[in-house]
Coordinates of C-alpha atoms and ligand atoms in Angstrom, one line a residue:
M1 CA 37.5 296.6 4.2
S2 CA 41.0 297.1 5.5
Q3 CA 42.0 294.4 8.0
D4 CA 44.1 294.3 11.2
C5 CA 45.4 291.0 10.3
E6 CA 44.9 287.8 8.1
V7 CA 43.9 285.7 10.8
I8 CA 42.5 286.1 14.3
V9 CA 43.1 283.1 16.9
V10 CA 40.7 283.2 19.7
G11 CA 42.1 281.6 22.7
G12 CA 45.5 281.4 24.0
G13 CA 45.5 277.8 25.3
P14 CA 48.0 275.5 23.8
V15 CA 46.0 275.0 20.7
G16 CA 45.6 278.8 20.0
V17 CA 49.2 279.4 20.9
M18 CA 50.3 276.7 18.5
A19 CA 48.3 278.0 15.7
L20 CA 50.0 281.6 16.2
A21 CA 53.3 280.1 16.3
L22 CA 52.7 277.9 13.1
L23 CA 51.2 280.8 11.3
G24 CA 54.2 283.1 12.5
H25 CA 56.7 280.6 10.8
A26 CA 54.5 280.6 7.7
G27 CA 54.8 284.5 7.5
V28 CA 50.8 284.9 7.9
R29 CA 50.2 287.9 10.1
A30 CA 48.1 286.9 13.0
V31 CA 46.9 288.3 16.2
G32 CA 45.7 286.0 19.3
I33 CA 43.5 287.1 22.0
E34 CA 43.4 285.2 25.3
R35 CA 40.9 286.5 28.0
E36 CA 43.2 285.5 30.8
P37 CA 45.9 288.2 31.9
E38 CA 48.3 285.5 32.6
M39 CA 49.2 282.0 31.7
W40 CA 47.2 279.3 33.3
R41 CA 49.7 277.6 35.5
Q42 CA 47.6 274.4 35.9
A43 CA 48.3 271.1 33.9
R44 CA 45.7 269.5 32.3
A45 CA 47.4 267.4 29.5
V46 CA 50.5 265.4 30.3
H47 CA 50.8 263.3 27.3
F48 CA 52.1 263.7 23.6
D49 CA 52.6 261.2 20.8
G50 CA 55.6 261.2 18.3
E51 CA 53.4 263.0 15.8
T52 CA 52.9 266.0 18.1
V53 CA 56.7 266.1 18.9
R54 CA 57.3 266.3 15.3
S55 CA 54.9 269.2 14.8
F56 CA 57.5 271.1 17.2
Q57 CA 60.2 270.1 15.0
A58 CA 58.5 271.9 12.1
M59 CA 59.3 275.1 14.0
G60 CA 62.6 274.1 15.2
L61 CA 61.6 273.3 18.7
G62 CA 61.9 269.4 18.6
E63 CA 65.0 269.6 20.8
E64 CA 63.6 272.3 23.2
L65 CA 60.6 270.4 23.6
S66 CA 62.6 267.0 24.4
A67 CA 64.4 268.7 26.9
R68 CA 61.1 269.4 28.9
V69 CA 59.5 265.8 28.6
K70 CA 60.4 262.4 29.6
P71 CA 59.8 259.3 27.5
M72 CA 57.1 257.3 28.5
C73 CA 58.8 254.0 29.2
D74 CA 55.8 251.6 30.2
Y75 CA 52.1 251.4 30.0
R76 CA 49.8 248.9 31.6
M77 CA 46.4 248.3 32.9
E78 CA 45.7 246.5 36.0
N79 CA 42.5 245.1 37.5
E80 CA 41.0 245.0 41.0
A81 CA 43.1 242.1 42.1
G82 CA 46.4 243.7 40.8
E83 CA 46.7 241.6 37.9
T84 CA 48.3 243.1 34.7
L85 CA 45.7 242.8 31.8
V86 CA 47.9 244.3 29.3
S87 CA 51.0 246.1 29.0
H88 CA 53.2 247.9 26.3
A89 CA 56.9 248.9 26.3
T90 CA 56.7 252.3 24.8
G91 CA 60.1 254.0 25.5
Q92 CA 61.7 253.3 22.2
M93 CA 62.3 255.9 19.4
G94 CA 59.3 255.5 17.1
P95 CA 58.7 255.9 13.2
Q96 CA 58.1 259.8 13.6
G97 CA 62.0 260.1 14.4
W98 CA 61.1 261.0 18.0
H99 CA 60.1 258.7 21.1
S100 CA 56.6 257.7 20.4
E101 CA 55.0 258.6 23.6
V102 CA 56.4 261.5 26.1
L103 CA 55.2 263.0 29.4
F104 CA 55.3 266.6 30.5
H105 CA 54.2 269.2 32.8
Q106 CA 52.1 271.5 30.4
P107 CA 52.9 274.8 32.0
E108 CA 56.4 274.1 30.6
V109 CA 55.2 273.4 27.0
D110 CA 52.8 276.3 27.1
G111 CA 55.7 278.5 28.2
L112 CA 57.8 277.2 25.3
L113 CA 55.1 278.0 22.8
R114 CA 54.5 281.4 24.1
A115 CA 58.0 282.4 23.9
E116 CA 58.2 281.4 20.5
V117 CA 55.2 283.6 19.7
A118 CA 56.8 286.4 21.3
R119 CA 60.0 285.9 19.1
L120 CA 58.3 285.8 15.7
A121 CA 57.6 289.0 13.9
D122 CA 54.4 288.4 12.2
V123 CA 52.2 287.4 15.2
E124 CA 51.3 288.6 18.7
L125 CA 49.1 287.3 21.6
R126 CA 47.0 290.0 23.4
L127 CA 46.5 289.0 26.9
G128 CA 43.5 290.0 29.0
T129 CA 41.4 290.4 25.9
T130 CA 37.9 288.7 25.8
L131 CA 35.9 287.8 22.4
L132 CA 32.5 289.2 23.2
D133 CA 30.7 288.9 19.5
I134 CA 31.7 287.9 16.2
E135 CA 30.0 288.9 12.8
Q136 CA 30.9 288.0 9.1
G137 CA 31.0 289.8 6.0
D138 CA 31.7 288.3 2.6
D139 CA 35.6 288.3 2.7
S140 CA 36.2 289.3 6.4
V141 CA 35.3 288.4 10.0
R142 CA 35.0 291.3 12.7
C143 CA 35.5 290.5 16.4
T144 CA 34.2 292.7 19.1
V145 CA 36.7 292.1 22.0
R146 CA 37.0 293.9 25.6
T147 CA 40.3 294.8 27.0
L148 CA 41.3 294.2 30.7
E149 CA 40.7 298.0 31.1
G150 CA 37.2 297.6 30.0
T151 CA 37.6 299.2 26.6
T152 CA 35.6 297.6 23.7
R153 CA 37.1 297.5 20.3
T154 CA 36.9 295.8 17.0
L155 CA 39.5 293.6 15.4
T156 CA 39.1 292.5 11.9
A157 CA 40.7 289.7 9.7
R158 CA 40.2 287.6 6.6
W159 CA 39.8 284.3 8.8
V160 CA 39.3 283.4 12.4
I161 CA 40.5 280.2 14.3
A162 CA 38.4 279.6 17.3
C163 CA 40.5 277.7 19.8
D164 CA 38.5 279.0 22.8
G165 CA 38.2 275.7 24.5
G166 CA 35.2 273.4 25.4
T167 CA 32.8 276.2 26.3
S168 CA 33.8 278.2 23.0
T169 CA 32.1 281.4 22.8
V170 CA 32.6 281.4 19.1
R171 CA 31.0 278.0 18.7
R172 CA 28.0 279.2 20.6
T173 CA 27.7 282.5 18.7
L174 CA 27.7 280.8 15.4
G175 CA 25.0 278.5 16.6
V176 CA 27.0 275.2 16.1
S177 CA 25.8 272.2 17.9
G178 CA 27.8 269.3 19.5
E179 CA 27.3 265.6 19.2
N180 CA 27.5 263.7 22.2
L181 CA 29.6 260.5 21.9
G182 CA 29.9 259.1 25.4
T183 CA 28.7 259.7 29.0
D184 CA 29.7 262.7 31.0
D185 CA 31.9 261.5 34.1
P186 CA 33.5 263.5 37.1
W187 CA 37.0 262.6 38.0
L188 CA 39.3 264.0 40.8
V189 CA 42.7 265.0 39.2
V190 CA 45.5 265.1 41.7
D191 CA 48.8 266.8 41.0
G192 CA 51.9 267.0 43.2
H193 CA 55.4 266.3 44.1
L194 CA 56.7 262.5 45.1
R195 CA 59.2 262.9 48.0
G196 CA 60.8 259.2 47.7
T197 CA 59.3 256.1 46.4
A198 CA 55.6 255.3 45.5
G199 CA 54.0 252.0 46.1
I200 CA 53.5 251.6 42.4
E201 CA 56.0 251.2 39.5
G202 CA 55.5 252.3 35.7
D203 CA 55.1 255.5 34.0
M204 CA 51.2 255.2 33.1
V205 CA 49.0 252.8 34.9
F206 CA 45.2 252.4 34.4
L207 CA 44.1 250.8 37.9
G208 CA 40.9 249.2 36.6
R209 CA 39.4 248.8 40.0
H210 CA 35.6 248.6 40.1
T211 CA 35.6 249.9 43.7
R212 CA 37.5 252.9 42.5
P213 CA 38.8 253.3 39.0
A214 CA 42.0 255.4 39.1
L215 CA 45.0 256.3 36.8
W216 CA 48.7 256.8 38.0
I217 CA 51.1 258.8 35.9
R218 CA 54.9 259.7 36.6
L219 CA 55.9 262.9 35.1
P220 CA 59.3 264.6 34.6
G221 CA 61.2 265.4 37.7
D222 CA 59.5 264.6 40.9
R223 CA 56.1 265.3 39.5
V224 CA 53.3 262.7 39.5
R225 CA 49.4 262.8 38.8
M226 CA 46.8 260.7 40.0
E227 CA 43.1 260.5 38.8
F228 CA 40.2 259.1 40.6
K229 CA 36.7 258.6 39.5
V230 CA 34.1 260.4 41.5
L231 CA 31.6 257.8 42.9
P232 CA 27.9 258.6 43.8
G233 CA 28.6 258.5 47.7
D234 CA 31.7 260.9 47.3
D235 CA 31.7 264.2 49.3
P236 CA 33.2 266.3 46.4
E237 CA 34.8 268.9 48.9
E238 CA 36.3 266.0 51.3
I239 CA 37.9 263.9 48.5
G240 CA 40.0 266.8 47.4
T241 CA 41.6 267.4 51.2
P242 CA 44.8 265.8 52.1
E243 CA 43.0 263.3 54.0
G244 CA 40.8 262.6 51.2
I245 CA 43.7 262.0 48.6
A246 CA 45.6 259.9 51.2
R247 CA 42.6 257.8 51.5
L248 CA 42.1 257.3 47.9
S249 CA 45.7 256.7 47.0
R250 CA 46.2 254.3 49.8
G251 CA 49.0 251.7 48.7
V252 CA 50.4 254.2 46.2
L253 CA 51.1 257.4 48.1
T254 CA 51.2 258.5 51.5
P255 CA 51.2 261.9 53.2
Q256 CA 54.8 261.2 53.9
N257 CA 55.8 260.6 50.4
F258 CA 53.6 262.7 48.5
E259 CA 52.9 266.7 48.5
P260 CA 49.9 267.8 46.5
D261 CA 49.7 271.0 44.8
R262 CA 46.5 270.8 43.2
S263 CA 43.3 268.7 43.2
V264 CA 40.3 269.7 41.1
I265 CA 37.2 267.7 39.7
Y266 CA 36.9 267.5 36.0
T267 CA 34.0 266.3 33.8
F268 CA 35.3 264.0 31.5
R269 CA 33.2 264.3 28.0
A270 CA 33.0 262.9 24.7
R271 CA 31.7 265.7 22.1
L272 CA 32.1 266.5 18.6
A273 CA 31.1 270.0 16.9
T274 CA 28.7 269.4 14.0
S275 CA 30.5 271.9 11.7
W276 CA 34.1 272.9 11.9
R277 CA 33.9 275.7 9.4
V278 CA 31.3 278.4 9.2
G279 CA 32.3 280.9 6.6
N280 CA 35.6 282.3 7.1
V281 CA 35.6 280.8 10.9
F282 CA 37.2 277.5 11.8
L283 CA 36.8 275.5 15.1
A284 CA 39.8 274.0 16.4
G285 CA 41.1 272.1 19.4
D286 CA 38.5 271.6 22.3
A287 CA 36.2 274.1 20.7
A288 CA 35.7 271.2 18.0
H289 CA 36.0 268.1 19.9
L290 CA 36.2 266.9 23.6
A291 CA 37.6 263.3 24.5
P292 CA 38.2 261.5 27.9
P293 CA 41.6 261.8 28.4
L294 CA 42.1 257.7 28.1
F295 CA 44.6 257.8 25.1
G296 CA 46.1 261.4 25.8
Q297 CA 44.8 262.4 22.6
G298 CA 42.7 265.5 23.2
L299 CA 45.4 268.1 23.1
C300 CA 47.4 266.0 20.3
A301 CA 44.2 266.2 18.2
G302 CA 44.0 270.1 18.8
L303 CA 47.5 270.6 17.6
R304 CA 47.0 268.4 14.7
D305 CA 43.9 270.5 13.7
V306 CA 46.1 273.6 13.5
A307 CA 48.8 271.8 11.7
N308 CA 46.3 270.7 9.0
L309 CA 44.7 274.2 8.8
V310 CA 47.8 276.6 9.0
W311 CA 49.5 275.3 5.6
K312 CA 46.3 275.6 3.7
L313 CA 45.7 279.2 4.9
R314 CA 49.4 279.8 4.0
L315 CA 48.9 278.8 0.4
V316 CA 45.5 280.5 0.0
S317 CA 46.7 283.6 1.6
R318 CA 49.7 283.6 -1.0
G319 CA 47.3 283.0 -3.8
R320 CA 48.9 279.7 -4.6
A321 CA 45.9 277.5 -3.7
P322 CA 42.1 278.0 -4.4
E323 CA 39.9 279.0 -1.4
S324 CA 38.2 275.7 -1.7
L325 CA 41.3 274.0 -0.2
L326 CA 40.1 275.3 3.2
D327 CA 37.0 273.1 3.0
T328 CA 39.3 269.9 3.3
Y329 CA 40.1 271.1 6.8
E330 CA 36.7 270.0 8.2
S331 CA 36.5 267.0 6.0
E332 CA 39.7 265.5 6.8
R333 CA 40.1 266.5 10.5
R334 CA 36.7 265.8 11.6
D335 CA 36.5 262.0 10.9
H336 CA 39.9 261.6 12.2
A337 CA 39.0 263.4 15.7
R338 CA 35.8 261.3 15.7
Y339 CA 37.8 258.2 15.8
W340 CA 39.7 259.1 18.7
V341 CA 36.7 260.7 20.6
E342 CA 35.0 257.4 19.9
Q343 CA 38.0 255.2 21.2
A344 CA 38.6 257.3 24.1
A345 CA 34.7 257.2 25.1
T346 CA 34.8 253.3 24.6
M347 CA 37.9 252.8 26.6
A348 CA 36.5 255.2 29.4
G349 CA 33.5 253.1 29.7
L350 CA 35.7 249.8 30.2
V351 CA 38.3 251.3 32.4
Q352 CA 35.7 252.9 34.8
T353 CA 33.1 250.5 35.2
T354 CA 31.9 250.0 38.8
D355 CA 30.0 247.0 38.1
P356 CA 32.0 243.9 39.3
A357 CA 30.3 241.5 36.7
M358 CA 31.0 243.9 33.7
A359 CA 34.7 244.5 35.0
A360 CA 35.0 240.6 35.1
R361 CA 33.7 240.6 31.5
R362 CA 36.1 243.5 30.5
D363 CA 39.1 241.6 31.9
A364 CA 38.4 238.7 30.1
H365 CA 37.9 240.7 26.8
I366 CA 41.3 242.6 27.3
R367 CA 43.2 239.5 28.0
A368 CA 41.9 238.0 24.9
N369 CA 42.2 241.2 22.7
P370 CA 45.3 243.2 24.1
A371 CA 45.5 245.3 21.0
D372 CA 42.1 246.9 21.9
S373 CA 43.8 248.9 24.4
Y374 CA 46.1 250.6 22.1
P375 CA 44.4 251.4 18.9
P376 CA 46.1 252.4 15.7
A377 CA 46.1 255.8 14.4
P378 CA 43.3 256.6 11.9
A379 CA 43.5 257.9 8.4
L380 CA 42.3 261.4 7.5
G381 CA 38.8 261.9 6.0
P382 CA 38.2 262.7 2.4
G383 CA 40.6 265.6 1.2
V384 CA 43.9 266.2 -0.3
H385 CA 45.1 262.6 -0.7
T386 CA 44.5 259.4 -2.7
G387 CA 43.2 257.3 0.1
P388 CA 41.4 255.0 0.8
A389 CA 41.9 253.6 -2.7
D390 CA 45.8 253.9 -1.8
P391 CA 46.2 252.3 1.5
H392 CA 49.0 254.9 2.5
G393 CA 47.1 258.1 1.4
G394 CA 45.9 260.4 4.1
R395 CA 48.0 258.3 6.6
L396 CA 51.0 260.0 8.6
S397 CA 54.4 259.4 7.0
M398 CA 57.4 258.2 8.9
Q399 CA 60.4 260.2 9.3
P400 CA 63.8 258.8 8.6
M401 CA 66.9 259.9 10.6
L402 CA 69.7 260.8 8.0
P403 CA 73.2 259.7 8.0
D404 CA 74.4 263.2 9.4
G405 CA 72.2 262.8 12.4
T406 CA 69.6 265.3 11.2
R407 CA 66.0 264.3 10.4
L408 CA 64.2 264.3 6.9
D409 CA 61.8 267.0 7.7
D410 CA 64.9 269.4 8.4
L411 CA 65.8 269.0 4.9
V412 CA 62.2 269.5 3.5
G413 CA 60.9 272.4 5.7
R414 CA 57.3 273.3 5.4
R415 CA 57.3 272.2 1.5
F416 CA 55.6 269.2 -0.2
L417 CA 58.0 266.3 -0.5
L418 CA 58.2 264.2 -3.6
A419 CA 60.4 261.2 -2.8
A420 CA 60.9 258.7 -5.5
T421 CA 63.6 256.5 -7.0
P422 CA 65.8 258.2 -9.5
E423 CA 64.4 255.6 -12.2
L424 CA 60.7 256.7 -11.5
Q425 CA 61.5 260.2 -11.5
A426 CA 63.3 260.1 -14.7
G427 CA 60.3 258.6 -16.3
L428 CA 58.4 261.6 -15.9
P429 CA 58.0 263.9 -19.0
D430 CA 60.7 266.4 -19.3
A431 CA 58.5 269.4 -19.0
V432 CA 57.0 268.1 -15.6
R433 CA 60.4 267.5 -14.2
E434 CA 61.5 270.8 -15.2
A435 CA 58.5 272.5 -13.6
L436 CA 58.9 270.4 -10.4
A437 CA 62.6 271.4 -10.1
E438 CA 61.5 275.2 -10.1
E439 CA 58.4 274.8 -7.8
P440 CA 59.5 276.6 -4.5
E441 CA 56.6 274.7 -2.5
V442 CA 58.0 271.1 -3.5
A443 CA 61.1 269.4 -2.4
V444 CA 62.2 266.5 -4.7
L445 CA 64.4 264.1 -3.2
T446 CA 65.8 260.8 -5.0
S447 CA 68.8 259.8 -2.8
P448 CA 68.2 256.4 -1.3
Q449 CA 70.2 258.0 1.9
H450 CA 67.6 260.4 2.3
V451 CA 64.3 258.8 1.2
G452 CA 65.0 255.0 0.9
Q453 CA 63.4 254.1 4.5
L454 CA 60.5 256.2 3.6
L455 CA 59.7 254.6 0.3
T456 CA 60.2 251.1 2.1
S457 CA 57.5 252.1 4.4
V458 CA 55.2 252.8 1.9
E459 CA 56.2 249.9 -0.2
A460 CA 56.2 252.2 -3.5
P461 CA 58.9 253.8 -5.6
A462 CA 57.3 257.2 -4.8
V463 CA 55.4 258.9 -2.4
L464 CA 54.3 262.6 -2.2
V465 CA 54.1 263.9 1.5
R466 CA 52.2 267.1 2.4
P467 CA 53.6 269.8 4.7
D468 CA 51.7 268.4 7.7
R469 CA 53.4 265.1 6.9
Y470 CA 50.6 263.1 5.7
V471 CA 50.8 261.1 2.7
L472 CA 49.1 262.7 -0.5
G473 CA 49.7 259.4 -2.2
T474 CA 51.9 256.7 -3.6
A475 CA 52.8 255.9 -7.2
H476 CA 54.4 252.8 -9.0
T477 CA 54.8 254.0 -12.4
P478 CA 55.7 257.2 -14.2
E479 CA 52.0 257.8 -15.3
Q480 CA 50.7 257.1 -11.7
L481 CA 53.1 259.7 -10.4
E482 CA 52.1 262.3 -13.1
A483 CA 48.4 261.8 -12.3
M484 CA 49.4 262.1 -8.4
L485 CA 51.2 265.3 -8.8
R486 CA 48.2 266.9 -10.6
L487 CA 46.5 266.4 -7.1
L488 CA 48.8 269.0 -5.8
P489 CA 46.7 271.7 -4.5
L490 CA 49.2 274.3 -6.0
A491 CA 48.2 276.5 -9.0
G492 CA 50.4 276.1 -11.9
A493 CA 52.8 273.8 -10.3
L494 CA 53.3 271.5 -13.2
E495 CA 53.3 274.3 -15.7
P496 CA 56.5 276.1 -17.2
R497 CA 57.5 279.0 -14.8
R498 CA 56.7 282.5 -15.5
E499 CA 58.2 285.2 -13.7
T500 CA 56.2 286.0 -10.6
S501 CA 56.5 288.7 -7.8
A502 CA 59.0 287.6 -5.1
P503 CA 57.6 285.8 -2.3
R504 CA 57.3 287.2 1.1
Q505 CA 60.2 286.5 3.4
E506 CA 59.4 283.6 5.7
T507 CA 60.6 283.2 9.1
T508 CA 63.3 280.3 9.2
A509 CA 62.8 277.6 11.8
R510 CA 65.6 277.2 14.0
H511 CA 67.4 273.9 13.6
Ligands
FAD601 C1 42.5 265.9 33.4 C2 42.9 266.0 32.0 C3 44.1 265.5 31.4 C4 44.4 265.4 30.0 N1 45.4 264.8 29.5 C5 45.8 265.0 28.3 C6 46.8 264.1 27.7 O1 47.6 263.8 28.5 N2 47.1 264.5 26.4 C7 46.4 265.4 25.5 O2 46.6 265.4 24.4 N3 45.2 265.9 26.0 C8 44.8 265.8 27.5 N4 43.9 266.5 27.9 C9 43.0 267.4 27.0 C10 43.7 268.5 26.8 O3 44.1 269.4 28.2 C11 42.8 269.7 26.0 O4 42.5 269.0 24.9 C12 43.4 271.0 25.6 O5 43.8 271.6 26.9 C13 42.8 271.7 24.8 O6 43.6 273.1 24.3 P1 42.9 274.1 23.7 O7 43.7 275.2 23.6 O8 41.9 273.7 22.7 O9 41.7 274.7 24.8 P2 42.0 275.4 26.2 O10 43.3 274.8 27.0 O11 40.6 275.1 27.1 O12 42.3 276.9 26.0 C14 41.1 277.6 25.6 C15 41.6 279.1 25.8 O13 40.5 279.8 25.4 C16 40.4 281.1 26.2 N5 39.3 281.8 26.0 C17 37.9 281.2 26.3 N6 36.8 281.9 26.0 C18 37.6 283.0 25.4 C19 37.1 284.4 24.9 N7 35.7 284.6 24.7 N8 37.8 285.2 24.6 C20 39.1 285.0 24.6 N9 39.8 283.9 25.1 C21 39.0 282.9 25.6 C22 40.5 280.5 27.7 O14 40.8 281.3 28.6 C23 41.6 279.4 27.3 O15 42.9 280.1 27.7 C24 43.6 266.3 29.3 C25 42.4 267.0 29.8 C26 42.0 267.0 31.0 C27 40.9 267.6 31.6

């Protein structure tokens, strides 16, 4: 059957549009459909980690994103008495080559991604187009869609990425259920503009008050956000009025220094879809996982999903990798996302308790275990890497700055990276070295100026890094290095090269 494109992306939220932009950069033809005719102007996410900023860099958008965000310079948690239970200085440049935590106004980031999709030749986003139904054949997926004018038509593709949010039509249509990993808790989210000085300092402050758990966030420009747990006696209509907001934010904001432009009640949930791949359909973003926004990881996790999936789709689409590579999307990403959902659900339980005795126990626990409020990033689940036997396999690599002021990924592009000392690389059999030198999907770098810091960070003389910047593995001897290279999911990567047809032209990232 002839197909309209290789990939249909359902949902034009941030995860769907990121998927389209990454596919466009990879030269994979894709169509996105979004039921709303215009971009949603309301913010939900406010925080990215350094890994996420690095994934924008992969498309040449790192600097443009940085111009729209502000580094999150401090983070702390207070209790009812105003005592600081824990605080972290977070404003420094981190191991990803960017600030480790940044804050933003989501419509500006969504706009940046949409503009990138509009610029790219191989992808398009069709607005006002709603997915109604989805059917799978042996090697294609057929989507029935309705346009804004009410016309029904079908679109076919080899693969579908469902980024259609927490209420995902695709997930429901495929009969995929969700695991519930926490409680459902309504919170009032208030966004607006600060006109003067607030009665609180800091960029992100959890107010662990058992009388009214709340969160304060200072966004770029004059924007601020506050979130308040909705309590059983609250009138949901009244708490969102200017009077209600003034009452809840007393001591922090006043009607004179704060101009709200939105208030809405969200229910924070902790859910994980039981399957992320059904045939040729993949779930990503909120369609696959929902986390209370305590560590600001919901959208970060969704963007990680599509960064993981798109390099694999690209290699399979070009015939360089077997179809089975796509199974590693779920095995790698589901465990990783589960960790953040569980961490956020646990933290939500601690932060939002309204029981004074439990709040006192929480305070004692956090004073004694401050690191629990800032959990380390997990490793990927089983897949294309050597973990857990290798402590670095399946973990995110660091990105050094280079002497000329650029960053390592700028040199590597979307390829795998073999970073090694010259001595270890020289120990490989000649045939393997020659094959690698001609392999367009692998960059080989041995200069200490380029990869010295990276090798130090993994305490090994060789490391293989994947296109999504996760470590495939580390090696200490030429034999280990050759065995590790054989794990590359690239047909014929270590064979002598035969003449092949010219690869399709790819869109080059702007650097
Ligand atoms: C208050 C709050 C604060 C948050 N803070 C953070 C944070 O700081 N950091 C962070 O990383 N995350 C945060 N999150 C989570 C983050 O907002 C979500 O994880 C993220 O928006 C999910 O993006 P998505 O693209 O997967 O889904 P969505 O943004 O929900 O997009 C789904 C899209 O699919 C479209 N769609 C749905 N059904 C169809 C259909 N049948 N046909 C066509 N289109 C369809 C919808 O119109 C929508 O545009 C927060 C969430 C909340 C509620």
